[in-house]
PDB file of C-alpha atoms in Angstrom:
ATOM      1  CA  UNK A   1       0.000   0.000   0.000  1.00  0.00           C
ATOM      2  CA  UNK A   2       1.538   3.368  -0.976  1.00  0.00           C
ATOM      3  CA  UNK A   3       2.105   5.750   1.909  1.00  0.00           C
ATOM      4  CA  UNK A   4      -0.463   8.540   1.892  1.00  0.00           C
ATOM      5  CA  UNK A   5       1.022  11.942   1.202  1.00  0.00           C
ATOM      6  CA  UNK A   6      -1.549  13.717   3.353  1.00  0.00           C
ATOM      7  CA  UNK A   7      -1.977  13.932   7.105  1.00  0.00           C
ATOM      8  CA  UNK A   8      -4.398  15.513   9.555  1.00  0.00           C
ATOM      9  CA  UNK A   9      -3.484  18.090  12.166  1.00  0.00           C
ATOM     10  CA  UNK A  10      -5.078  21.088  13.893  1.00  0.00           C
ATOM     11  CA  UNK A  11      -4.936  24.610  12.480  1.00  0.00           C
ATOM     12  CA  UNK A  12      -4.595  26.533  15.752  1.00  0.00           C
ATOM     13  CA  UNK A  13      -4.616  26.003  19.538  1.00  0.00           C
ATOM     14  CA  UNK A  14      -7.868  24.971  21.232  1.00  0.00           C
ATOM     15  CA  UNK A  15      -8.909  24.559  24.862  1.00  0.00           C
ATOM     16  CA  UNK A  16     -11.274  22.247  26.705  1.00  0.00           C
ATOM     17  CA  UNK A  17     -12.319  21.380  30.262  1.00  0.00           C
ATOM     18  CA  UNK A  18     -13.683  18.443  32.231  1.00  0.00           C
ATOM     19  CA  UNK A  19     -14.872  18.479  35.856  1.00  0.00           C
ATOM     20  CA  UNK A  20     -15.340  15.487  38.126  1.00  0.00           C
ATOM     21  CA  UNK A  21     -15.872  15.377  41.918  1.00  0.00           C
ATOM     22  CA  UNK A  22     -14.262  18.767  42.434  1.00  0.00           C
ATOM     23  CA  UNK A  23     -11.237  17.986  40.257  1.00  0.00           C
ATOM     24  CA  UNK A  24     -10.792  20.257  37.277  1.00  0.00           C
ATOM     25  CA  UNK A  25      -9.018  19.104  34.109  1.00  0.00           C
ATOM     26  CA  UNK A  26      -7.996  21.946  31.762  1.00  0.00           C
ATOM     27  CA  UNK A  27      -6.963  20.737  28.313  1.00  0.00           C
ATOM     28  CA  UNK A  28      -4.921  22.453  25.622  1.00  0.00           C
ATOM     29  CA  UNK A  29      -4.451  21.167  22.072  1.00  0.00           C
ATOM     30  CA  UNK A  30      -1.530  22.854  20.315  1.00  0.00           C
ATOM     31  CA  UNK A  31      -0.170  22.408  16.770  1.00  0.00           C
ATOM     32  CA  UNK A  32       3.572  21.606  16.932  1.00  0.00           C
ATOM     33  CA  UNK A  33       6.427  20.623  14.606  1.00  0.00           C
ATOM     34  CA  UNK A  34       9.394  19.462  16.700  1.00  0.00           C
ATOM     35  CA  UNK A  35      10.214  17.774  20.016  1.00  0.00           C
ATOM     36  CA  UNK A  36      12.332  20.821  20.946  1.00  0.00           C
ATOM     37  CA  UNK A  37       9.342  23.122  20.518  1.00  0.00           C
ATOM     38  CA  UNK A  38       7.236  20.740  22.651  1.00  0.00           C
ATOM     39  CA  UNK A  39       9.787  20.850  25.498  1.00  0.00           C
ATOM     40  CA  UNK A  40       9.580  24.654  25.572  1.00  0.00           C
ATOM     41  CA  UNK A  41       5.759  24.681  25.517  1.00  0.00           C
ATOM     42  CA  UNK A  42       5.541  22.170  28.383  1.00  0.00           C
ATOM     43  CA  UNK A  43       8.030  24.242  30.395  1.00  0.00           C
ATOM     44  CA  UNK A  44       5.804  27.314  29.851  1.00  0.00           C
ATOM     45  CA  UNK A  45       2.644  25.471  30.936  1.00  0.00           C
ATOM     46  CA  UNK A  46       4.352  24.105  34.077  1.00  0.00           C
ATOM     47  CA  UNK A  47       5.291  27.696  34.954  1.00  0.00           C
ATOM     48  CA  UNK A  48       1.846  29.033  34.130  1.00  0.00           C
ATOM     49  CA  UNK A  49       0.029  26.340  36.128  1.00  0.00           C
ATOM     50  CA  UNK A  50       2.626  25.971  38.906  1.00  0.00           C
ATOM     51  CA  UNK A  51      -0.166  25.483  41.463  1.00  0.00           C
ATOM     52  CA  UNK A  52      -1.738  22.499  39.641  1.00  0.00           C
ATOM     53  CA  UNK A  53      -1.310  18.951  40.944  1.00  0.00           C
ATOM     54  CA  UNK A  54      -0.388  17.440  37.559  1.00  0.00           C
ATOM     55  CA  UNK A  55       0.554  18.688  34.089  1.00  0.00           C
ATOM     56  CA  UNK A  56       0.175  15.617  31.869  1.00  0.00           C
ATOM     57  CA  UNK A  57       0.621  15.470  28.126  1.00  0.00           C
ATOM     58  CA  UNK A  58       0.963  13.419  24.967  1.00  0.00           C
ATOM     59  CA  UNK A  59       2.087  14.271  21.478  1.00  0.00           C
ATOM     60  CA  UNK A  60       2.340  12.786  18.005  1.00  0.00           C
ATOM     61  CA  UNK A  61       4.767  14.080  15.373  1.00  0.00           C
ATOM     62  CA  UNK A  62       5.414  13.394  11.705  1.00  0.00           C
ATOM     63  CA  UNK A  63       3.316  12.274   8.759  1.00  0.00           C
ATOM     64  CA  UNK A  64       4.221   8.647   9.494  1.00  0.00           C
ATOM     65  CA  UNK A  65       2.917   8.838  13.090  1.00  0.00           C
ATOM     66  CA  UNK A  66       6.134   7.299  14.443  1.00  0.00           C
ATOM     67  CA  UNK A  67       7.346   9.944  16.888  1.00  0.00           C
ATOM     68  CA  UNK A  68       5.138  10.093  19.970  1.00  0.00           C
ATOM     69  CA  UNK A  69       5.243  10.284  23.732  1.00  0.00           C
ATOM     70  CA  UNK A  70       2.802  10.078  26.644  1.00  0.00           C
ATOM     71  CA  UNK A  71       3.581  11.448  30.122  1.00  0.00           C
ATOM     72  CA  UNK A  72       1.561  10.795  33.295  1.00  0.00           C
ATOM     73  CA  UNK A  73       3.384  13.415  35.410  1.00  0.00           C
ATOM     74  CA  UNK A  74       2.906  11.555  38.679  1.00  0.00           C
ATOM     75  CA  UNK A  75      -0.576  10.165  38.001  1.00  0.00           C
ATOM     76  CA  UNK A  76      -0.844   6.342  38.264  1.00  0.00           C
ATOM     77  CA  UNK A  77       0.896   4.760  35.263  1.00  0.00           C
ATOM     78  CA  UNK A  78      -1.203   4.732  32.108  1.00  0.00           C
ATOM     79  CA  UNK A  79      -4.070   6.836  33.503  1.00  0.00           C
ATOM     80  CA  UNK A  80      -3.203  10.200  31.910  1.00  0.00           C
ATOM     81  CA  UNK A  81      -0.714  10.231  29.035  1.00  0.00           C
ATOM     82  CA  UNK A  82      -2.081   7.112  27.375  1.00  0.00           C
ATOM     83  CA  UNK A  83      -5.746   8.249  27.269  1.00  0.00           C
ATOM     84  CA  UNK A  84      -4.576  11.637  25.910  1.00  0.00           C
ATOM     85  CA  UNK A  85      -2.570   9.914  23.176  1.00  0.00           C
ATOM     86  CA  UNK A  86      -5.512   7.599  22.507  1.00  0.00           C
ATOM     87  CA  UNK A  87      -7.704  10.592  21.655  1.00  0.00           C
ATOM     88  CA  UNK A  88      -5.045  12.026  19.322  1.00  0.00           C
ATOM     89  CA  UNK A  89      -4.775   8.637  17.583  1.00  0.00           C
ATOM     90  CA  UNK A  90      -8.512   8.032  17.343  1.00  0.00           C
ATOM     91  CA  UNK A  91      -8.768  11.221  15.262  1.00  0.00           C
ATOM     92  CA  UNK A  92      -5.662  10.195  13.242  1.00  0.00           C
ATOM     93  CA  UNK A  93      -3.941  13.482  14.110  1.00  0.00           C
ATOM     94  CA  UNK A  94      -0.256  14.301  14.060  1.00  0.00           C
ATOM     95  CA  UNK A  95       1.966  17.338  14.711  1.00  0.00           C
ATOM     96  CA  UNK A  96      -0.175  17.934  17.771  1.00  0.00           C
ATOM     97  CA  UNK A  97       0.503  18.242  21.503  1.00  0.00           C
ATOM     98  CA  UNK A  98      -2.249  17.951  24.108  1.00  0.00           C
ATOM     99  CA  UNK A  99      -1.563  19.103  27.666  1.00  0.00           C
ATOM    100  CA  UNK A 100      -4.043  18.387  30.449  1.00  0.00           C
ATOM    101  CA  UNK A 101      -3.626  20.332  33.697  1.00  0.00           C
ATOM    102  CA  UNK A 102      -5.297  18.809  36.757  1.00  0.00           C
ATOM    103  CA  UNK A 103      -6.435  20.680  39.814  1.00  0.00           C
ATOM    104  CA  UNK A 104      -7.211  18.145  42.531  1.00  0.00           C
ATOM    105  CA  UNK A 105     -10.614  18.516  44.164  1.00  0.00           C
ATOM    106  CA  UNK A 106      -9.967  16.436  47.296  1.00  0.00           C
ATOM    107  CA  UNK A 107     -11.752  13.263  46.151  1.00  0.00           C
ATOM    108  CA  UNK A 108      -9.743  10.432  44.600  1.00  0.00           C
ATOM    109  CA  UNK A 109     -11.158   9.362  41.247  1.00  0.00           C
ATOM    110  CA  UNK A 110      -9.520   5.932  41.061  1.00  0.00           C
ATOM    111  CA  UNK A 111      -7.646   4.723  37.997  1.00  0.00           C
ATOM    112  CA  UNK A 112     -10.817   4.190  35.942  1.00  0.00           C
ATOM    113  CA  UNK A 113     -12.079   7.655  36.814  1.00  0.00           C
ATOM    114  CA  UNK A 114      -8.743   9.220  35.882  1.00  0.00           C
ATOM    115  CA  UNK A 115      -8.663   7.483  32.498  1.00  0.00           C
ATOM    116  CA  UNK A 116     -12.172   8.792  31.733  1.00  0.00           C
ATOM    117  CA  UNK A 117     -11.296  12.309  32.950  1.00  0.00           C
ATOM    118  CA  UNK A 118      -8.122  12.654  30.865  1.00  0.00           C
ATOM    119  CA  UNK A 119      -9.852  11.137  27.846  1.00  0.00           C
ATOM    120  CA  UNK A 120     -12.867  13.477  28.120  1.00  0.00           C
ATOM    121  CA  UNK A 121     -10.754  16.586  28.757  1.00  0.00           C
ATOM    122  CA  UNK A 122      -8.636  15.800  25.677  1.00  0.00           C
ATOM    123  CA  UNK A 123     -11.728  15.071  23.580  1.00  0.00           C
ATOM    124  CA  UNK A 124     -13.210  18.437  24.565  1.00  0.00           C
ATOM    125  CA  UNK A 125     -10.132  20.370  23.391  1.00  0.00           C
ATOM    126  CA  UNK A 126      -9.816  18.365  20.153  1.00  0.00           C
ATOM    127  CA  UNK A 127     -13.538  18.715  19.425  1.00  0.00           C
ATOM    128  CA  UNK A 128     -13.113  22.489  19.573  1.00  0.00           C
ATOM    129  CA  UNK A 129     -10.030  22.440  17.329  1.00  0.00           C
ATOM    130  CA  UNK A 130     -10.266  22.909  13.576  1.00  0.00           C
ATOM    131  CA  UNK A 131      -8.889  19.756  11.976  1.00  0.00           C
ATOM    132  CA  UNK A 132      -7.163  20.349   8.648  1.00  0.00           C
ATOM    133  CA  UNK A 133      -5.511  18.100   6.087  1.00  0.00           C
ATOM    134  CA  UNK A 134      -1.993  18.898   4.948  1.00  0.00           C
ATOM    135  CA  UNK A 135       0.165  17.388   2.240  1.00  0.00           C
ATOM    136  CA  UNK A 136       3.578  15.815   2.741  1.00  0.00           C
ATOM    137  CA  UNK A 137       5.836  18.066   0.687  1.00  0.00           C
ATOM    138  CA  UNK A 138       9.335  17.860  -0.707  1.00  0.00           C
ATOM    139  CA  UNK A 139      11.627  20.854  -1.157  1.00  0.00           C
ATOM    140  CA  UNK A 140      13.479  21.008  -4.478  1.00  0.00           C
ATOM    141  CA  UNK A 141      16.206  23.485  -5.406  1.00  0.00           C
ATOM    142  CA  UNK A 142      16.511  24.307  -9.140  1.00  0.00           C
ATOM    143  CA  UNK A 143      19.255  26.243 -10.953  1.00  0.00           C
ATOM    144  CA  UNK A 144      19.075  27.317 -14.575  1.00  0.00           C
ATOM    145  CA  UNK A 145      20.081  29.958 -17.075  1.00  0.00           C
ATOM    146  CA  UNK A 146      17.783  32.972 -17.329  1.00  0.00           C
ATOM    147  CA  UNK A 147      16.973  32.074 -20.947  1.00  0.00           C
ATOM    148  CA  UNK A 148      15.255  28.874 -19.761  1.00  0.00           C
ATOM    149  CA  UNK A 149      12.861  30.779 -17.478  1.00  0.00           C
ATOM    150  CA  UNK A 150       9.713  30.252 -19.586  1.00  0.00           C
ATOM    151  CA  UNK A 151      10.270  26.490 -19.943  1.00  0.00           C
ATOM    152  CA  UNK A 152      10.908  26.069 -16.215  1.00  0.00           C
ATOM    153  CA  UNK A 153       7.916  28.205 -15.230  1.00  0.00           C
ATOM    154  CA  UNK A 154       5.606  26.235 -17.529  1.00  0.00           C
ATOM    155  CA  UNK A 155       6.570  22.957 -15.819  1.00  0.00           C
ATOM    156  CA  UNK A 156       6.144  24.480 -12.350  1.00  0.00           C
ATOM    157  CA  UNK A 157       2.669  25.697 -13.310  1.00  0.00           C
ATOM    158  CA  UNK A 158       1.688  22.328 -14.838  1.00  0.00           C
ATOM    159  CA  UNK A 159       2.728  20.335 -11.770  1.00  0.00           C
ATOM    160  CA  UNK A 160       1.237  22.737  -9.206  1.00  0.00           C
ATOM    161  CA  UNK A 161       4.526  23.234  -7.346  1.00  0.00           C
ATOM    162  CA  UNK A 162       4.925  26.352  -5.184  1.00  0.00           C
ATOM    163  CA  UNK A 163       7.874  28.731  -5.408  1.00  0.00           C
ATOM    164  CA  UNK A 164       9.020  29.502  -1.863  1.00  0.00           C
ATOM    165  CA  UNK A 165      12.238  31.399  -2.710  1.00  0.00           C
ATOM    166  CA  UNK A 166      13.694  32.868  -5.873  1.00  0.00           C
ATOM    167  CA  UNK A 167      16.940  34.533  -6.892  1.00  0.00           C
ATOM    168  CA  UNK A 168      17.342  35.970 -10.375  1.00  0.00           C
ATOM    169  CA  UNK A 169      20.857  36.734 -11.544  1.00  0.00           C
ATOM    170  CA  UNK A 170      22.789  35.558 -14.601  1.00  0.00           C
ATOM    171  CA  UNK A 171      21.832  32.228 -13.148  1.00  0.00           C
ATOM    172  CA  UNK A 172      18.406  31.707 -11.600  1.00  0.00           C
ATOM    173  CA  UNK A 173      17.758  29.731  -8.465  1.00  0.00           C
ATOM    174  CA  UNK A 174      14.311  28.640  -7.319  1.00  0.00           C
ATOM    175  CA  UNK A 175      13.346  26.788  -4.152  1.00  0.00           C
ATOM    176  CA  UNK A 176      10.186  24.811  -4.868  1.00  0.00           C
ATOM    177  CA  UNK A 177       7.784  22.973  -2.616  1.00  0.00           C
ATOM    178  CA  UNK A 178       5.957  20.103  -4.295  1.00  0.00           C
ATOM    179  CA  UNK A 179       3.551  17.539  -2.979  1.00  0.00           C
ATOM    180  CA  UNK A 180       5.502  14.318  -2.440  1.00  0.00           C
ATOM    181  CA  UNK A 181       3.445  12.309  -4.915  1.00  0.00           C
ATOM    182  CA  UNK A 182       4.128  14.915  -7.647  1.00  0.00           C
ATOM    183  CA  UNK A 183       7.781  15.636  -6.874  1.00  0.00           C
ATOM    184  CA  UNK A 184       9.337  12.791  -8.911  1.00  0.00           C
ATOM    185  CA  UNK A 185       7.468  13.791 -12.071  1.00  0.00           C
ATOM    186  CA  UNK A 186       8.453  17.420 -11.504  1.00  0.00           C
ATOM    187  CA  UNK A 187      12.133  16.485 -11.154  1.00  0.00           C
ATOM    188  CA  UNK A 188      12.062  14.283 -14.269  1.00  0.00           C
ATOM    189  CA  UNK A 189      10.459  17.060 -16.347  1.00  0.00           C
ATOM    190  CA  UNK A 190      12.929  19.690 -15.119  1.00  0.00           C
ATOM    191  CA  UNK A 191      15.994  17.522 -15.762  1.00  0.00           C
ATOM    192  CA  UNK A 192      14.811  16.995 -19.363  1.00  0.00           C
ATOM    193  CA  UNK A 193      15.418  20.696 -20.022  1.00  0.00           C
ATOM    194  CA  UNK A 194      19.053  20.979 -21.098  1.00  0.00           C
ATOM    195  CA  UNK A 195      20.905  23.292 -18.692  1.00  0.00           C
ATOM    196  CA  UNK A 196      18.697  22.796 -15.632  1.00  0.00           C
ATOM    197  CA  UNK A 197      20.344  21.367 -12.503  1.00  0.00           C
ATOM    198  CA  UNK A 198      18.749  20.210  -9.255  1.00  0.00           C
ATOM    199  CA  UNK A 199      20.605  20.578  -5.939  1.00  0.00           C
TER     200      UNK A 199
END
């Protein structure tokens, strides 16, 4: 089965909440790109909600859904991070971080109650988020003589590639972004033009 060149993520941050027996679970769904960025965001939320009992989270990164993590932050093992990640997975999302901040209300919820609470809090934030589909893209760098401009531009237009950077001198350099499934055809067509080189 060919790997899909699209993936689902959220367009912008969204918040949710779940209350149970006095405990309050505040949830935050945030679009992210890298593990480094996630570390910084979690640090910020721990600072912001310094008075909360737990700051639990889970994330999924990459179009192949291979880079993920779930963190219980002191809750019984598997009762927080895993249900959060489960909600991300059930919607087939990636490049998303969900943080759930718990304020303890004095009554223990038990492991079953915690699983439900973290799941529902996450679901609330994700239900409020706008889910969008993105394409897996490849970046291609093209160099050519100025005289070949029309030929190169025609191919770019035909294949639907986007120009993200351009430098026009005696030699022209374009940085293109093409959908992964179209990138091979684009490269083949460009190479056929005598005098075009790909970096």
